[in-house]
Coordinates of C-alpha atoms and ligand atoms in Angstrom, one line a residue:
M213 CA 28.4 33.6 -16.7
I214 CA 26.0 30.7 -16.1
L215 CA 27.6 30.1 -12.6
D216 CA 26.7 33.7 -11.6
I217 CA 23.1 33.1 -12.6
I218 CA 22.8 29.9 -10.6
N219 CA 24.5 31.6 -7.7
K220 CA 22.1 34.6 -7.8
K221 CA 19.1 32.2 -7.6
R222 CA 20.8 30.2 -4.8
L223 CA 20.9 33.5 -2.8
G224 CA 17.2 34.0 -3.4
K225 CA 17.6 37.0 -5.7
E226 CA 15.4 37.8 -8.7
L227 CA 16.7 36.9 -12.1
T228 CA 16.2 39.2 -15.1
Y229 CA 14.5 38.1 -18.3
Q230 CA 18.0 38.1 -20.0
E231 CA 19.5 35.9 -17.4
L232 CA 16.6 33.4 -17.5
D233 CA 16.7 33.5 -21.3
K234 CA 20.5 32.8 -21.4
I235 CA 20.4 29.8 -19.1
F236 CA 17.1 28.2 -20.4
N237 CA 17.8 28.7 -24.0
G238 CA 21.5 27.7 -23.4
Y239 CA 20.1 24.4 -22.0
L240 CA 17.9 23.8 -25.0
N241 CA 20.9 24.5 -27.3
G242 CA 23.2 22.2 -25.4
D243 CA 25.5 25.0 -24.1
V244 CA 24.3 24.5 -20.5
Y245 CA 24.7 21.1 -19.0
D246 CA 22.2 18.9 -17.2
Y247 CA 24.0 19.3 -13.9
Q248 CA 23.9 23.1 -14.2
M249 CA 20.2 23.2 -15.1
S250 CA 19.4 20.7 -12.3
S251 CA 21.2 23.0 -9.8
L252 CA 19.2 26.1 -11.0
L253 CA 15.9 24.1 -10.9
M254 CA 16.6 23.0 -7.3
A255 CA 17.4 26.7 -6.4
I256 CA 14.1 27.7 -7.9
C257 CA 12.3 24.9 -6.1
I258 CA 13.7 26.1 -2.8
N259 CA 13.7 29.9 -3.2
G260 CA 10.7 30.2 -5.5
M261 CA 10.3 32.9 -8.2
T262 CA 8.7 36.4 -8.3
D263 CA 5.7 36.9 -10.5
E264 CA 7.9 38.8 -13.0
E265 CA 10.3 35.9 -13.2
I266 CA 7.4 33.5 -13.8
F267 CA 6.0 35.7 -16.6
A268 CA 9.4 35.9 -18.2
L269 CA 9.9 32.1 -17.9
T270 CA 6.5 31.4 -19.4
K271 CA 7.3 33.7 -22.4
I272 CA 10.7 31.9 -22.9
F273 CA 8.9 28.6 -22.9
I274 CA 6.3 29.7 -25.4
D275 CA 8.9 31.3 -27.6
S276 CA 10.9 28.0 -27.7
G277 CA 8.6 26.5 -30.3
D278 CA 5.5 27.0 -32.6
T279 CA 2.4 28.7 -31.5
L280 CA -0.8 27.4 -33.0
D281 CA -3.5 29.6 -34.4
F282 CA -7.0 28.3 -34.6
S283 CA -8.7 31.7 -35.1
D284 CA -10.1 30.5 -38.5
I285 CA -12.2 27.9 -36.6
P286 CA -15.4 29.6 -35.5
G287 CA -16.3 29.5 -31.8
I288 CA -14.4 29.9 -28.6
K289 CA -11.8 27.3 -28.2
V290 CA -11.7 26.1 -24.6
D291 CA -8.8 23.9 -23.4
K292 CA -8.5 22.0 -20.1
H293 CA -5.5 20.6 -18.3
S294 CA -5.1 18.5 -15.2
T295 CA -2.0 18.5 -13.0
G296 CA -2.3 14.7 -13.0
G297 CA -3.8 12.0 -10.8
I298 CA -4.5 8.3 -10.4
G299 CA -7.4 7.1 -12.5
D300 CA -7.8 10.5 -14.1
K301 CA -9.6 9.9 -17.4
T302 CA -11.7 13.0 -17.4
T303 CA -10.6 14.2 -20.8
L304 CA -12.1 11.1 -22.4
V305 CA -15.5 12.0 -21.1
I306 CA -15.6 15.8 -21.0
A307 CA -14.0 16.5 -24.5
P308 CA -16.8 14.6 -26.3
I309 CA -19.5 16.2 -24.0
V310 CA -18.2 19.7 -24.7
A311 CA -17.8 19.1 -28.5
S312 CA -21.3 17.7 -28.7
C313 CA -22.5 21.1 -27.4
G314 CA -21.1 22.7 -30.5
I315 CA -17.8 24.0 -28.9
P316 CA -14.7 23.1 -30.9
V317 CA -12.3 21.0 -28.8
I318 CA -8.7 20.6 -29.9
K319 CA -6.9 18.8 -27.1
M320 CA -3.2 18.0 -27.1
S321 CA -2.7 15.6 -24.3
G322 CA 0.4 14.2 -22.6
R323 CA 1.8 10.9 -21.4
G324 CA 1.8 9.6 -17.8
L325 CA 4.2 10.9 -15.2
G326 CA 5.4 8.9 -12.2
Y327 CA 2.4 7.2 -10.8
T328 CA -0.1 9.2 -12.8
G329 CA -1.4 8.1 -16.2
G330 CA -1.6 10.2 -19.3
T331 CA -4.5 10.6 -21.6
I332 CA -2.4 9.8 -24.7
D333 CA -1.3 6.4 -23.2
K334 CA -5.0 5.6 -22.4
L335 CA -6.0 6.4 -26.0
E336 CA -3.2 4.3 -27.4
S337 CA -4.8 1.3 -25.6
I338 CA -7.3 1.5 -28.5
P339 CA -5.7 -0.5 -31.3
G340 CA -4.8 1.7 -34.2
Y341 CA -5.7 5.1 -32.5
R342 CA -3.5 7.8 -34.0
I343 CA -2.0 10.4 -31.7
D344 CA 0.3 12.0 -34.3
L345 CA -2.1 14.0 -36.4
S346 CA -0.6 16.7 -38.6
D347 CA -1.9 20.3 -38.4
E348 CA -3.9 19.8 -41.6
E349 CA -5.5 16.6 -40.2
I350 CA -6.3 18.4 -36.9
L351 CA -8.0 21.2 -38.8
K352 CA -10.0 18.9 -41.0
Q353 CA -11.2 16.8 -38.1
V354 CA -12.3 19.8 -36.0
H355 CA -14.1 21.1 -39.0
D356 CA -15.9 17.8 -39.6
I357 CA -16.7 16.7 -36.0
N358 CA -15.6 19.5 -33.6
L359 CA -13.3 17.2 -31.7
V360 CA -9.6 16.1 -31.7
V361 CA -7.6 14.5 -28.9
T362 CA -4.0 14.0 -30.1
G363 CA -0.5 14.2 -28.8
Q364 CA 1.6 17.3 -28.5
T365 CA 3.7 17.9 -31.5
A366 CA 7.5 18.1 -31.1
Y367 CA 7.3 21.8 -32.0
L368 CA 5.0 22.9 -29.2
V369 CA 7.0 24.2 -26.3
P370 CA 10.1 22.0 -26.8
M371 CA 11.6 23.7 -23.8
D372 CA 9.0 22.1 -21.5
K373 CA 9.8 18.7 -22.9
A374 CA 13.5 19.1 -22.1
I375 CA 13.0 20.7 -18.7
Y376 CA 10.2 18.3 -17.6
A377 CA 12.3 15.3 -18.2
L378 CA 15.0 16.7 -16.0
R379 CA 12.6 17.8 -13.3
D380 CA 11.2 14.3 -13.3
V381 CA 14.5 12.8 -12.2
T382 CA 15.8 15.6 -10.0
A383 CA 12.9 15.9 -7.5
T384 CA 12.0 19.3 -8.9
V385 CA 8.5 18.5 -10.2
S386 CA 6.5 20.0 -7.4
S387 CA 7.7 23.6 -7.7
I388 CA 4.7 25.9 -8.1
P389 CA 6.4 28.4 -10.4
L390 CA 7.7 25.6 -12.6
I391 CA 4.3 23.9 -12.8
A392 CA 2.6 27.2 -13.6
S393 CA 5.0 28.1 -16.5
S394 CA 5.0 24.5 -17.8
I395 CA 1.2 24.2 -18.1
M396 CA 0.4 27.7 -19.1
S397 CA 3.0 27.9 -21.8
K398 CA 1.5 24.8 -23.4
K399 CA -2.0 26.0 -23.2
I400 CA -1.2 29.4 -24.6
A401 CA 1.1 28.1 -27.4
G402 CA -1.7 25.5 -28.1
G403 CA -4.0 28.3 -29.3
A404 CA -6.7 28.1 -26.6
D405 CA -9.0 31.1 -26.1
K406 CA -10.0 30.1 -22.6
I407 CA -8.4 27.7 -20.2
L408 CA -9.7 25.4 -17.4
I409 CA -7.2 23.9 -15.0
D410 CA -8.0 21.0 -12.7
I411 CA -5.5 21.3 -9.8
K412 CA -5.3 18.1 -7.9
V413 CA -4.4 17.9 -4.2
G414 CA -3.6 14.9 -2.1
N415 CA -1.3 11.9 -1.7
G416 CA -1.7 10.9 -5.4
A417 CA -1.0 14.4 -6.7
L418 CA 2.0 16.7 -7.2
L419 CA 0.6 19.1 -4.6
Q420 CA -0.1 18.0 -1.1
T421 CA -2.0 21.0 0.4
K422 CA -4.9 23.2 -0.5
E423 CA -2.7 26.3 0.2
E424 CA -0.3 25.2 -2.5
A425 CA -3.1 24.6 -4.9
K426 CA -4.6 28.0 -4.2
K427 CA -1.2 29.6 -4.8
L428 CA -0.9 27.7 -8.1
S429 CA -4.4 28.8 -9.1
E430 CA -3.7 32.5 -8.5
L431 CA -0.5 32.3 -10.4
M432 CA -2.1 30.7 -13.5
I433 CA -4.9 33.2 -13.5
K434 CA -2.3 36.0 -13.4
I435 CA -0.4 34.4 -16.3
G436 CA -3.7 34.2 -18.2
E437 CA -4.3 37.9 -17.6
V438 CA -0.9 38.7 -19.2
Y439 CA -2.0 36.8 -22.3
H440 CA -5.6 38.0 -22.2
R441 CA -6.9 34.5 -21.7
E442 CA -9.7 33.7 -19.3
V443 CA -8.5 31.0 -16.9
R444 CA -10.7 29.2 -14.4
T445 CA -9.5 26.6 -12.0
I446 CA -11.0 23.7 -10.0
I447 CA -9.2 22.3 -7.0
S448 CA -10.1 18.6 -6.7
D449 CA -9.2 15.8 -4.3
M450 CA -6.6 13.3 -5.2
N451 CA -6.3 11.3 -1.9
V452 CA -8.8 8.8 -3.4
P453 CA -8.4 7.5 -7.0
L454 CA -10.9 8.8 -9.5
G455 CA -13.7 6.4 -10.3
K456 CA -13.5 2.6 -10.4
S457 CA -10.6 1.8 -12.7
I458 CA -6.9 2.5 -13.0
G459 CA -5.0 1.3 -16.1
N460 CA -5.2 2.2 -19.7
S461 CA -7.8 0.0 -21.4
L462 CA -9.8 -0.3 -18.2
E463 CA -10.0 3.5 -18.0
V464 CA -11.2 3.9 -21.6
L465 CA -13.9 1.3 -20.9
E466 CA -15.0 3.2 -17.8
A467 CA -15.1 6.5 -19.7
M468 CA -17.3 4.8 -22.3
D469 CA -19.7 3.7 -19.5
V470 CA -19.9 7.2 -18.1
L471 CA -20.6 8.6 -21.6
Q472 CA -23.4 6.1 -22.0
G473 CA -24.9 7.1 -18.7
K474 CA -24.2 3.8 -17.1
E475 CA -22.2 5.2 -14.2
K476 CA -23.7 7.8 -11.8
D477 CA -22.8 9.3 -8.5
N478 CA -19.2 8.7 -7.9
N479 CA -16.2 11.1 -7.6
F480 CA -15.2 10.6 -11.2
V481 CA -18.7 11.3 -12.6
D482 CA -19.1 14.3 -10.4
L483 CA -15.8 15.8 -11.5
C484 CA -16.6 15.2 -15.1
Y485 CA -19.8 17.2 -14.8
D486 CA -18.1 19.9 -12.9
L487 CA -15.3 20.3 -15.5
A488 CA -17.6 19.9 -18.5
S489 CA -20.0 22.6 -17.1
D490 CA -17.1 25.1 -16.7
M491 CA -15.9 24.4 -20.2
I492 CA -19.3 24.7 -21.7
S493 CA -20.0 27.8 -19.7
M494 CA -16.8 29.4 -21.0
G495 CA -17.3 28.2 -24.5
L496 CA -20.9 29.5 -24.9
N497 CA -20.8 32.3 -22.4
I498 CA -23.7 30.9 -20.3
S499 CA -24.1 30.2 -16.6
K500 CA -22.5 27.1 -15.1
D501 CA -26.0 25.8 -14.2
E502 CA -27.3 26.1 -17.7
A503 CA -24.1 24.4 -18.9
R504 CA -24.6 21.5 -16.6
E505 CA -28.1 20.9 -17.9
M506 CA -26.7 20.8 -21.4
A507 CA -24.0 18.3 -20.4
L508 CA -26.6 16.1 -18.8
Q509 CA -28.7 16.2 -21.9
K510 CA -25.8 15.3 -24.2
I511 CA -25.2 12.2 -22.1
K512 CA -29.0 11.3 -22.0
D513 CA -29.5 11.7 -25.7
G514 CA -26.4 9.7 -26.7
S515 CA -24.7 12.5 -28.6
A516 CA -21.7 12.8 -26.3
Y517 CA -21.0 9.0 -26.7
Q518 CA -21.5 9.2 -30.4
K519 CA -19.0 12.1 -30.5
F520 CA -16.4 9.9 -28.7
L521 CA -17.0 7.0 -31.2
D522 CA -16.7 9.5 -34.1
M523 CA -13.4 10.8 -32.8
V524 CA -12.0 7.2 -32.3
S525 CA -12.9 6.2 -35.8
Y526 CA -11.6 9.5 -37.4
Q527 CA -8.3 8.8 -35.6
K528 CA -8.3 5.2 -36.9
G529 CA -9.0 3.5 -33.6
K530 CA -10.7 0.1 -33.5
I531 CA -12.7 0.4 -30.3
E532 CA -14.1 -3.2 -30.6
K533 CA -10.5 -4.5 -30.4
I534 CA -9.7 -2.9 -27.0
K535 CA -8.4 -5.6 -24.6
V536 CA -8.0 -6.2 -20.9
S537 CA -5.9 -9.1 -19.6
D538 CA -7.7 -12.3 -19.0
K539 CA -5.5 -13.1 -16.0
T540 CA -7.1 -11.7 -12.8
H541 CA -6.6 -11.7 -9.1
A542 CA -9.2 -10.8 -6.5
I543 CA -8.5 -8.6 -3.5
K544 CA -10.8 -9.5 -0.6
A545 CA -11.8 -7.6 2.4
P546 CA -9.9 -8.8 5.5
T547 CA -12.6 -7.5 7.8
S548 CA -16.2 -6.1 7.9
G549 CA -17.2 -2.4 8.3
V550 CA -17.5 0.7 6.2
L551 CA -14.9 1.6 3.6
K552 CA -13.5 4.9 4.9
K553 CA -10.5 5.5 2.6
I554 CA -8.9 4.2 -0.6
H555 CA -5.3 5.4 -0.8
A556 CA -4.7 6.8 -4.3
L557 CA -0.9 6.7 -4.2
E558 CA -0.7 3.1 -3.0
L559 CA -3.0 2.1 -5.9
G560 CA -0.8 4.2 -8.3
K561 CA 2.2 2.2 -7.2
I562 CA 0.5 -1.1 -7.8
S563 CA -0.7 0.0 -11.2
L564 CA 2.8 0.9 -12.1
A565 CA 4.2 -2.4 -10.8
L566 CA 1.6 -4.2 -13.0
G567 CA 3.0 -2.4 -16.0
A568 CA 0.3 0.2 -16.7
G569 CA 2.9 2.9 -16.6
K570 CA 6.6 3.4 -17.1
E571 CA 9.2 3.0 -14.3
N572 CA 12.0 3.7 -16.7
M573 CA 12.1 5.8 -19.8
D574 CA 12.4 2.8 -22.2
D575 CA 9.8 0.6 -20.5
K576 CA 6.8 -0.5 -22.6
I577 CA 3.4 0.1 -21.3
D578 CA 1.1 -2.9 -20.9
Y579 CA -2.3 -1.5 -21.9
T580 CA -4.3 -4.5 -20.7
V581 CA -3.4 -4.5 -17.0
G582 CA -4.8 -2.4 -14.2
I583 CA -7.1 -2.3 -11.2
Q584 CA -10.9 -2.4 -11.1
L585 CA -12.4 -1.3 -7.8
H586 CA -15.7 -3.0 -6.8
K587 CA -16.2 -0.9 -3.7
L588 CA -16.0 2.8 -3.2
V589 CA -15.6 5.1 -0.2
G590 CA -18.7 4.9 2.0
D591 CA -19.7 1.4 1.0
A592 CA -20.6 -1.2 3.6
I593 CA -18.2 -4.1 3.5
K594 CA -18.5 -7.7 4.6
K595 CA -15.3 -9.8 5.4
G596 CA -14.4 -11.7 2.2
D597 CA -16.1 -9.2 -0.2
V598 CA -14.1 -8.6 -3.4
L599 CA -12.8 -5.0 -3.0
A600 CA -10.9 -4.9 -6.3
T601 CA -9.8 -7.1 -9.2
L602 CA -6.2 -6.8 -10.5
Y603 CA -5.7 -7.4 -14.2
V604 CA -2.3 -9.0 -14.4
N605 CA 0.2 -10.1 -17.0
K606 CA 3.5 -10.4 -15.4
K607 CA 4.3 -11.2 -11.8
L608 CA 1.6 -10.2 -9.2
P609 CA 3.0 -7.3 -7.1
E610 CA 2.8 -7.3 -3.4
V611 CA -0.6 -5.8 -2.4
P612 CA -0.6 -4.1 1.1
I613 CA -4.4 -4.3 1.6
D614 CA -4.4 -2.5 4.9
K615 CA -2.5 0.4 3.5
I616 CA -4.8 0.7 0.5
F617 CA -8.2 0.2 2.1
T618 CA -9.3 1.6 5.4
I619 CA -12.3 -0.3 6.7
E620 CA -13.7 0.7 10.1
Ligands
LIG183 N1 1.7 19.0 -15.8 C1 2.4 19.7 -16.6 O1 2.2 19.7 -17.8 N2 3.5 20.3 -16.2 C2 3.8 20.3 -14.9 O2 4.8 20.9 -14.5 C3 3.0 19.6 -14.0 C4 1.9 18.9 -14.5

């Protein structure tokens, strides 16, 4: 009985593979109702899961759809996933860098969640860019240029799609066992040989503490061992937004600047090099230091940027047509001092209110709006300096400057 399974988890007991299979597959088939699954998810959130339960759940997720096999493509396929953050456009930079080092990159990315943006939404801000490539198109493109960034097909872990949508509206997103099985099932079903996970911690992330991030990291590495996949993790800060822009077109433009070597020395550029070095090190079995040198070289000689342009044109994007709104609003410093903090979550909320993300399932994203930061943490500020520009289309949202920027 479904009720017995929910009750067992409510009491903090371990569920068997068969019990998990019955309720999760029952949900996918329509035999288990939203309210029953919500109740189980909340019991999991509160009572956690044992490693055995998490391995079972990951398998049930993987088995719910297709598994992709890219073993015909020569080379080690390395995939990367981020748990999501504000201004996180790292895939747009690191995928071309890694591909330009001769490592095949097949990246199936997702859409935004809550306040965090998704890579696929960002790429869709490039007019014409296709995110619905068929398996044959993916194979041809990887063969030709080593790089594909597309959307997840409907057949890849359909269980995750269904459960994620429910978690999103039942306050059960931040459960470590559920995050681990959601991410790892997609990476394993997606055919990666090696996996790099960027675990974000801070007010703009799903996880709020380093301890939680470490737990998630250990769990993902253990799941990787079960499937004989090398998993590396990086725990990165998400109290401050990444880089200078938030919003779809703006983030693509910033990623292009980084790929052209125009941006240096900020938290976004640093994280890109860190992640790219790990991916290259895993893909070529070389040290992270050697990999970093290669990454720097690929930016310097223009080959990473060219790879990005090749990918966009293969996927029918017209990069020259990308647009940002011509209506802007300047946010000025109310006082002088040093910029000590920029609050990621508060900027995420503004970006959503501007229309850069979805508040409701059927909202349409406005790709042209967003926030451009002109000052970063550590900068000296004079009263009246422009801290940020908002790119606006609809009504200007309320901007709590003191909550966003701490100047001391
Ligand atoms: N990203 C995912 O794909 N799944 C989660 O559960 C959390 C972040």
